[in-house]
mmCIF file of C-alpha atoms in Angstrom:
data_model
loop_
_atom_site.group_PDB
_atom_site.id
_atom_site.type_symbol
_atom_site.label_atom_id
_atom_site.label_comp_id
_atom_site.label_asym_id
_atom_site.label_seq_id
_atom_site.Cartn_x
_atom_site.Cartn_y
_atom_site.Cartn_z
ATOM 1 C CA TYR A 975 0.042 -0.171 -0.235
ATOM 2 C CA GLU A 976 1.654 3.002 -1.185
ATOM 3 C CA LEU A 977 0.525 6.526 -1.213
ATOM 4 C CA THR A 978 1.912 8.902 -4.093
ATOM 5 C CA GLN A 979 2.606 12.470 -4.039
ATOM 6 C CA PRO A 980 4.160 14.897 -6.797
ATOM 7 C CA PRO A 981 7.875 15.660 -5.628
ATOM 8 C CA SER A 982 7.621 19.041 -6.036
ATOM 9 C CA VAL A 983 5.116 21.979 -6.374
ATOM 10 C CA SER A 984 6.313 25.610 -7.182
ATOM 11 C CA ILE A 985 4.039 28.683 -6.730
ATOM 12 C CA PHE A 986 4.594 32.465 -6.426
ATOM 13 C CA PRO A 987 3.627 34.202 -3.121
ATOM 14 C CA GLY A 988 -0.106 34.712 -2.902
ATOM 15 C CA GLN A 989 -0.805 31.847 -5.330
ATOM 16 C CA THR A 990 -2.780 28.850 -4.053
ATOM 17 C CA ALA A 991 -0.926 25.722 -3.837
ATOM 18 C CA ARG A 992 -2.520 22.101 -4.117
ATOM 19 C CA ILE A 993 -0.571 19.174 -3.432
ATOM 20 C CA THR A 994 -2.102 15.573 -4.447
ATOM 21 C CA CYS A 995 -2.024 12.369 -2.409
ATOM 22 C CA SER A 996 -2.875 8.991 -4.439
ATOM 23 C CA ALA A 997 -3.337 5.539 -2.984
ATOM 24 C CA ASP A 998 -2.550 3.539 -5.791
ATOM 25 C CA GLY A 999 -6.036 3.204 -7.109
ATOM 26 C CA LEU A 1000 -7.722 2.354 -3.488
ATOM 27 C CA PRO A 1001 -10.152 4.410 -1.833
ATOM 28 C CA MET A 1002 -8.861 6.556 0.528
ATOM 29 C CA GLU A 1003 -11.315 6.746 3.550
ATOM 30 C CA ASN A 1004 -9.319 8.987 5.755
ATOM 31 C CA ALA A 1005 -5.881 10.970 5.317
ATOM 32 C CA PHE A 1006 -3.817 13.524 7.191
ATOM 33 C CA TRP A 1007 -1.422 15.829 6.440
ATOM 34 C CA TYR A 1008 2.104 17.393 8.258
ATOM 35 C CA GLN A 1009 4.363 20.081 7.071
ATOM 36 C CA GLN A 1010 7.952 19.586 8.054
ATOM 37 C CA LYS A 1011 10.532 22.340 7.731
ATOM 38 C CA PRO A 1012 14.468 21.722 7.541
ATOM 39 C CA GLY A 1013 15.768 20.567 10.392
ATOM 40 C CA GLN A 1014 12.360 19.975 12.252
ATOM 41 C CA ALA A 1015 10.205 17.724 12.854
ATOM 42 C CA PRO A 1016 6.969 17.324 11.333
ATOM 43 C CA VAL A 1017 3.576 18.994 12.388
ATOM 44 C CA LEU A 1018 0.008 17.934 11.966
ATOM 45 C CA ILE A 1019 -1.741 20.687 9.988
ATOM 46 C CA ILE A 1020 -4.967 18.585 8.652
ATOM 47 C CA PHE A 1021 -6.769 15.899 10.582
ATOM 48 C CA LYS A 1022 -10.182 14.100 10.540
ATOM 49 C CA ASP A 1023 -11.565 15.489 7.105
ATOM 50 C CA ASN A 1024 -10.804 18.934 6.948
ATOM 51 C CA GLU A 1025 -9.874 20.060 10.591
ATOM 52 C CA ARG A 1026 -7.092 21.926 11.644
ATOM 53 C CA PRO A 1027 -5.324 21.781 15.002
ATOM 54 C CA SER A 1028 -5.336 24.808 16.883
ATOM 55 C CA GLY A 1029 -2.385 27.439 15.650
ATOM 56 C CA ILE A 1030 -2.940 26.315 11.916
ATOM 57 C CA PRO A 1031 -3.629 29.113 9.716
ATOM 58 C CA GLU A 1032 -7.266 28.861 7.759
ATOM 59 C CA ARG A 1033 -5.408 29.159 4.602
ATOM 60 C CA PHE A 1034 -4.689 25.140 4.820
ATOM 61 C CA SER A 1035 -7.542 22.994 4.037
ATOM 62 C CA GLY A 1036 -7.885 19.430 3.096
ATOM 63 C CA ALA A 1037 -10.329 17.332 0.749
ATOM 64 C CA GLY A 1038 -10.623 14.267 -0.933
ATOM 65 C CA SER A 1039 -12.470 12.291 -3.382
ATOM 66 C CA GLY A 1040 -12.580 8.497 -4.235
ATOM 67 C CA THR A 1041 -8.698 7.552 -4.547
ATOM 68 C CA THR A 1042 -7.063 10.955 -4.393
ATOM 69 C CA VAL A 1043 -6.746 13.696 -1.399
ATOM 70 C CA THR A 1044 -5.555 17.116 -1.880
ATOM 71 C CA LEU A 1045 -4.031 19.782 0.339
ATOM 72 C CA THR A 1046 -4.748 23.147 -0.755
ATOM 73 C CA ILE A 1047 -3.002 26.187 0.644
ATOM 74 C CA THR A 1048 -4.698 29.354 -0.296
ATOM 75 C CA GLY A 1049 -2.682 32.540 -0.541
ATOM 76 C CA ALA A 1050 0.372 31.034 0.082
ATOM 77 C CA GLU A 1051 2.938 32.484 2.219
ATOM 78 C CA ALA A 1052 6.767 32.249 2.115
ATOM 79 C CA GLU A 1053 6.800 30.493 5.619
ATOM 80 C CA ASP A 1054 4.493 27.729 4.029
ATOM 81 C CA GLU A 1055 7.880 26.851 1.991
ATOM 82 C CA ALA A 1056 8.584 23.058 3.345
ATOM 83 C CA ASP A 1057 8.021 19.592 2.861
ATOM 84 C CA TYR A 1058 4.468 17.848 2.959
ATOM 85 C CA TYR A 1059 3.586 14.326 3.954
ATOM 86 C CA CYS A 1060 -0.068 12.633 3.473
ATOM 87 C CA GLN A 1061 -0.536 9.947 6.033
ATOM 88 C CA SER A 1062 -3.188 7.087 6.163
ATOM 89 C CA GLY A 1063 -3.683 4.058 7.739
ATOM 90 C CA ASP A 1064 -6.353 1.512 9.182
ATOM 91 C CA ALA A 1065 -9.149 1.844 11.421
ATOM 92 C CA SER A 1066 -7.499 0.469 14.462
ATOM 93 C CA GLY A 1067 -4.388 2.063 14.858
ATOM 94 C CA SER A 1068 -1.972 -0.874 14.022
ATOM 95 C CA PHE A 1069 -0.956 0.192 10.258
ATOM 96 C CA TYR A 1070 0.164 3.463 8.700
ATOM 97 C CA VAL A 1071 1.509 4.651 6.008
ATOM 98 C CA PHE A 1072 3.126 8.066 4.904
ATOM 99 C CA GLY A 1073 3.235 9.525 1.602
ATOM 100 C CA SER A 1074 6.308 9.822 -0.740
ATOM 101 C CA GLY A 1075 6.315 13.816 0.241
ATOM 102 C CA THR A 1076 6.162 17.004 -1.624
ATOM 103 C CA LYS A 1077 8.815 19.706 -1.593
ATOM 104 C CA LEU A 1078 7.054 23.263 -2.031
ATOM 105 C CA THR A 1079 8.622 26.254 -3.058
ATOM 106 C CA VAL A 1080 6.958 29.518 -2.802
ATOM 107 C CA GLN B 593 3.210 21.734 27.797
ATOM 108 C CA GLU B 594 3.085 18.190 26.368
ATOM 109 C CA ARG B 595 6.434 17.091 25.291
ATOM 110 C CA LEU B 596 8.181 14.057 23.697
ATOM 111 C CA GLN B 597 11.981 13.797 23.984
ATOM 112 C CA GLU B 598 14.353 10.913 22.365
ATOM 113 C CA SER B 599 17.354 9.771 23.885
ATOM 114 C CA GLY B 600 19.925 7.055 23.269
ATOM 115 C CA PRO B 601 23.117 6.347 21.116
ATOM 116 C CA ARG B 602 23.579 8.073 18.274
ATOM 117 C CA LEU B 603 26.443 5.408 16.828
ATOM 118 C CA VAL B 604 25.280 1.856 16.639
ATOM 119 C CA ASN B 605 27.601 -0.800 14.988
ATOM 120 C CA PRO B 606 26.178 -3.034 12.094
ATOM 121 C CA SER B 607 24.538 -6.394 13.068
ATOM 122 C CA GLU B 608 23.852 -4.820 16.770
ATOM 123 C CA THR B 609 20.427 -3.697 18.103
ATOM 124 C CA LEU B 610 19.445 -0.171 17.986
ATOM 125 C CA SER B 611 17.697 1.027 21.581
ATOM 126 C CA LEU B 612 15.889 4.584 22.079
ATOM 127 C CA ASN B 613 13.730 5.824 24.665
ATOM 128 C CA CYS B 614 11.235 8.285 24.439
ATOM 129 C CA GLY B 615 10.446 10.445 27.639
ATOM 130 C CA VAL B 616 6.941 11.658 27.559
ATOM 131 C CA SER B 617 6.237 14.914 29.960
ATOM 132 C CA GLY B 618 3.282 17.369 30.578
ATOM 133 C CA TYR B 619 0.850 14.350 29.928
ATOM 134 C CA PRO B 620 0.291 11.110 31.905
ATOM 135 C CA ILE B 621 1.767 8.464 29.498
ATOM 136 C CA SER B 622 -1.112 6.103 30.698
ATOM 137 C CA SER B 623 -3.536 8.327 29.270
ATOM 138 C CA SER B 624 -2.774 7.627 25.451
ATOM 139 C CA HIS B 625 -4.329 4.406 24.054
ATOM 140 C CA PHE B 626 -1.016 4.222 21.988
ATOM 141 C CA TRP B 627 2.440 5.720 21.423
ATOM 142 C CA GLY B 628 5.239 5.224 18.317
ATOM 143 C CA TRP B 629 7.840 5.700 16.272
ATOM 144 C CA ILE B 630 8.546 6.979 13.139
ATOM 145 C CA ARG B 631 11.920 7.368 11.031
ATOM 146 C CA GLN B 632 13.312 9.402 8.537
ATOM 147 C CA PRO B 633 16.367 8.483 6.284
ATOM 148 C CA PRO B 634 18.564 11.366 5.202
ATOM 149 C CA GLY B 635 17.190 13.119 2.414
ATOM 150 C CA LYS B 636 14.183 10.892 2.235
ATOM 151 C CA GLY B 637 10.696 10.600 3.113
ATOM 152 C CA LEU B 638 9.022 9.506 6.586
ATOM 153 C CA GLU B 639 8.359 5.841 7.428
ATOM 154 C CA TRP B 640 6.121 4.332 10.250
ATOM 155 C CA ILE B 641 8.098 1.980 12.489
ATOM 156 C CA ALA B 642 5.869 0.506 15.029
ATOM 157 C CA THR B 643 3.044 1.388 17.257
ATOM 158 C CA ILE B 644 2.019 -0.075 20.807
ATOM 159 C CA SER B 645 -1.205 0.044 22.702
ATOM 160 C CA GLN B 646 -1.987 0.204 26.068
ATOM 161 C CA ASN B 647 -2.289 -3.458 26.551
ATOM 162 C CA GLY B 648 1.285 -3.743 25.388
ATOM 163 C CA ALA B 649 0.339 -4.872 21.927
ATOM 164 C CA THR B 650 2.821 -3.884 19.146
ATOM 165 C CA HIS B 651 2.135 -3.592 15.737
ATOM 166 C CA ASP B 652 5.160 -2.932 13.349
ATOM 167 C CA ASN B 653 5.561 -2.268 9.514
ATOM 168 C CA PRO B 654 6.081 -5.572 7.676
ATOM 169 C CA SER B 655 9.181 -3.791 5.827
ATOM 170 C CA LEU B 656 10.979 -4.112 9.086
ATOM 171 C CA LYS B 657 10.628 -8.033 9.136
ATOM 172 C CA SER B 658 9.696 -8.342 13.094
ATOM 173 C CA ARG B 659 13.000 -6.824 14.058
ATOM 174 C CA VAL B 660 11.359 -4.638 16.400
ATOM 175 C CA THR B 661 10.373 -4.450 19.862
ATOM 176 C CA MET B 662 8.686 -1.755 21.857
ATOM 177 C CA SER B 663 7.848 -1.312 25.524
ATOM 178 C CA VAL B 664 6.330 1.024 27.702
ATOM 179 C CA ASP B 665 7.494 1.997 31.354
ATOM 180 C CA THR B 666 4.649 4.098 33.218
ATOM 181 C CA THR B 667 6.985 4.408 36.073
ATOM 182 C CA THR B 668 9.509 6.456 34.253
ATOM 183 C CA HIS B 669 7.151 8.143 31.910
ATOM 184 C CA GLN B 670 9.061 6.218 28.920
ATOM 185 C CA PHE B 671 8.444 4.094 26.348
ATOM 186 C CA SER B 672 11.270 2.407 24.262
ATOM 187 C CA LEU B 673 11.966 1.068 20.643
ATOM 188 C CA SER B 674 14.468 -1.700 19.979
ATOM 189 C CA LEU B 675 15.470 -2.538 16.297
ATOM 190 C CA LYS B 676 17.520 -5.467 15.928
ATOM 191 C CA SER B 677 20.276 -6.609 13.306
ATOM 192 C CA VAL B 678 20.430 -3.344 12.079
ATOM 193 C CA THR B 679 22.700 -2.297 9.139
ATOM 194 C CA ALA B 680 23.494 0.804 7.258
ATOM 195 C CA ALA B 681 19.816 1.218 5.951
ATOM 196 C CA ASP B 682 18.474 1.652 9.424
ATOM 197 C CA THR B 683 20.639 5.118 9.534
ATOM 198 C CA ALA B 684 17.525 7.695 10.003
ATOM 199 C CA VAL B 685 16.214 10.300 12.136
ATOM 200 C CA TYR B 686 14.112 8.472 14.582
ATOM 201 C CA TYR B 687 11.324 10.140 15.956
ATOM 202 C CA CYS B 688 8.765 9.058 18.591
ATOM 203 C CA ALA B 689 5.219 10.263 18.246
ATOM 204 C CA ARG B 690 1.598 10.179 19.887
ATOM 205 C CA PRO B 691 -0.976 8.179 17.765
ATOM 206 C CA VAL B 692 -4.422 9.577 18.057
ATOM 207 C CA CYS B 693 -7.532 7.814 16.818
ATOM 208 C CA ILE B 694 -10.671 9.541 16.521
ATOM 209 C CA ALA B 695 -13.801 7.737 15.120
ATOM 210 C CA GLY B 696 -11.766 5.051 13.408
ATOM 211 C CA ARG B 697 -9.099 7.636 11.920
ATOM 212 C CA CYS B 698 -5.585 7.597 13.204
ATOM 213 C CA PHE B 699 -3.045 10.179 12.906
ATOM 214 C CA PHE B 700 0.033 11.423 14.934
ATOM 215 C CA ASP B 701 -0.826 14.840 16.925
ATOM 216 C CA LEU B 702 2.628 14.869 18.911
ATOM 217 C CA TRP B 703 5.915 14.666 17.642
ATOM 218 C CA GLY B 704 9.652 14.284 19.262
ATOM 219 C CA GLN B 705 12.326 16.570 18.082
ATOM 220 C CA GLY B 706 14.408 13.319 16.724
ATOM 221 C CA ILE B 707 17.524 11.582 16.982
ATOM 222 C CA LEU B 708 19.893 11.177 14.145
ATOM 223 C CA VAL B 709 20.936 7.397 14.784
ATOM 224 C CA THR B 710 23.901 6.280 12.372
ATOM 225 C CA VAL B 711 24.731 2.706 11.629
ATOM 226 C CA SER B 712 28.483 2.592 10.961
ATOM 227 C CA SER B 713 31.236 0.698 12.021
#
């Protein structure tokens, strides 16, 4: 079971970034997103459909349809430049898988 | 403030066992249903290693071929990872993390800062 993301996405500040995560043609029932800046641990930015943890800006949103989920950053800022990873797993917490990661350049 | 902190040897010889601890502070270790480990080889992506539940049941990534052992020590507020028979391919930053499951959807909401472990003689 693999989650495929585009290796890189480049946008100008103020534009909208869309990062996809595809599950080898299998339906994705749940997916979560993490942001990782150089030298830092990943930070959860989207969970449980389209909810954001406290402190995560509203410009981050998530959506899913069938076999693909998408992280959208509306009006991206320079500080959003980072690696982004999707994550899925089973319902019992006994299996987790991360996407291949996408480097966002703003 | 809730915090996780990894500790352990940063250099391990090939074929030996990698052992790491994760200290939990600002949060009762027995309050979480699960604890977990994730790793990231230099310049590469994230890989889930294993998760342990409150009853001690461990689930690990099949790609690690049963080399993983986890345990929780509530008296010292730590949980641990052991990975045996390591090779250079196990060189990575190792993160401890707290998995959370809500309505059958499980994710990691709290991470340690990570510790780089190098496998080399």
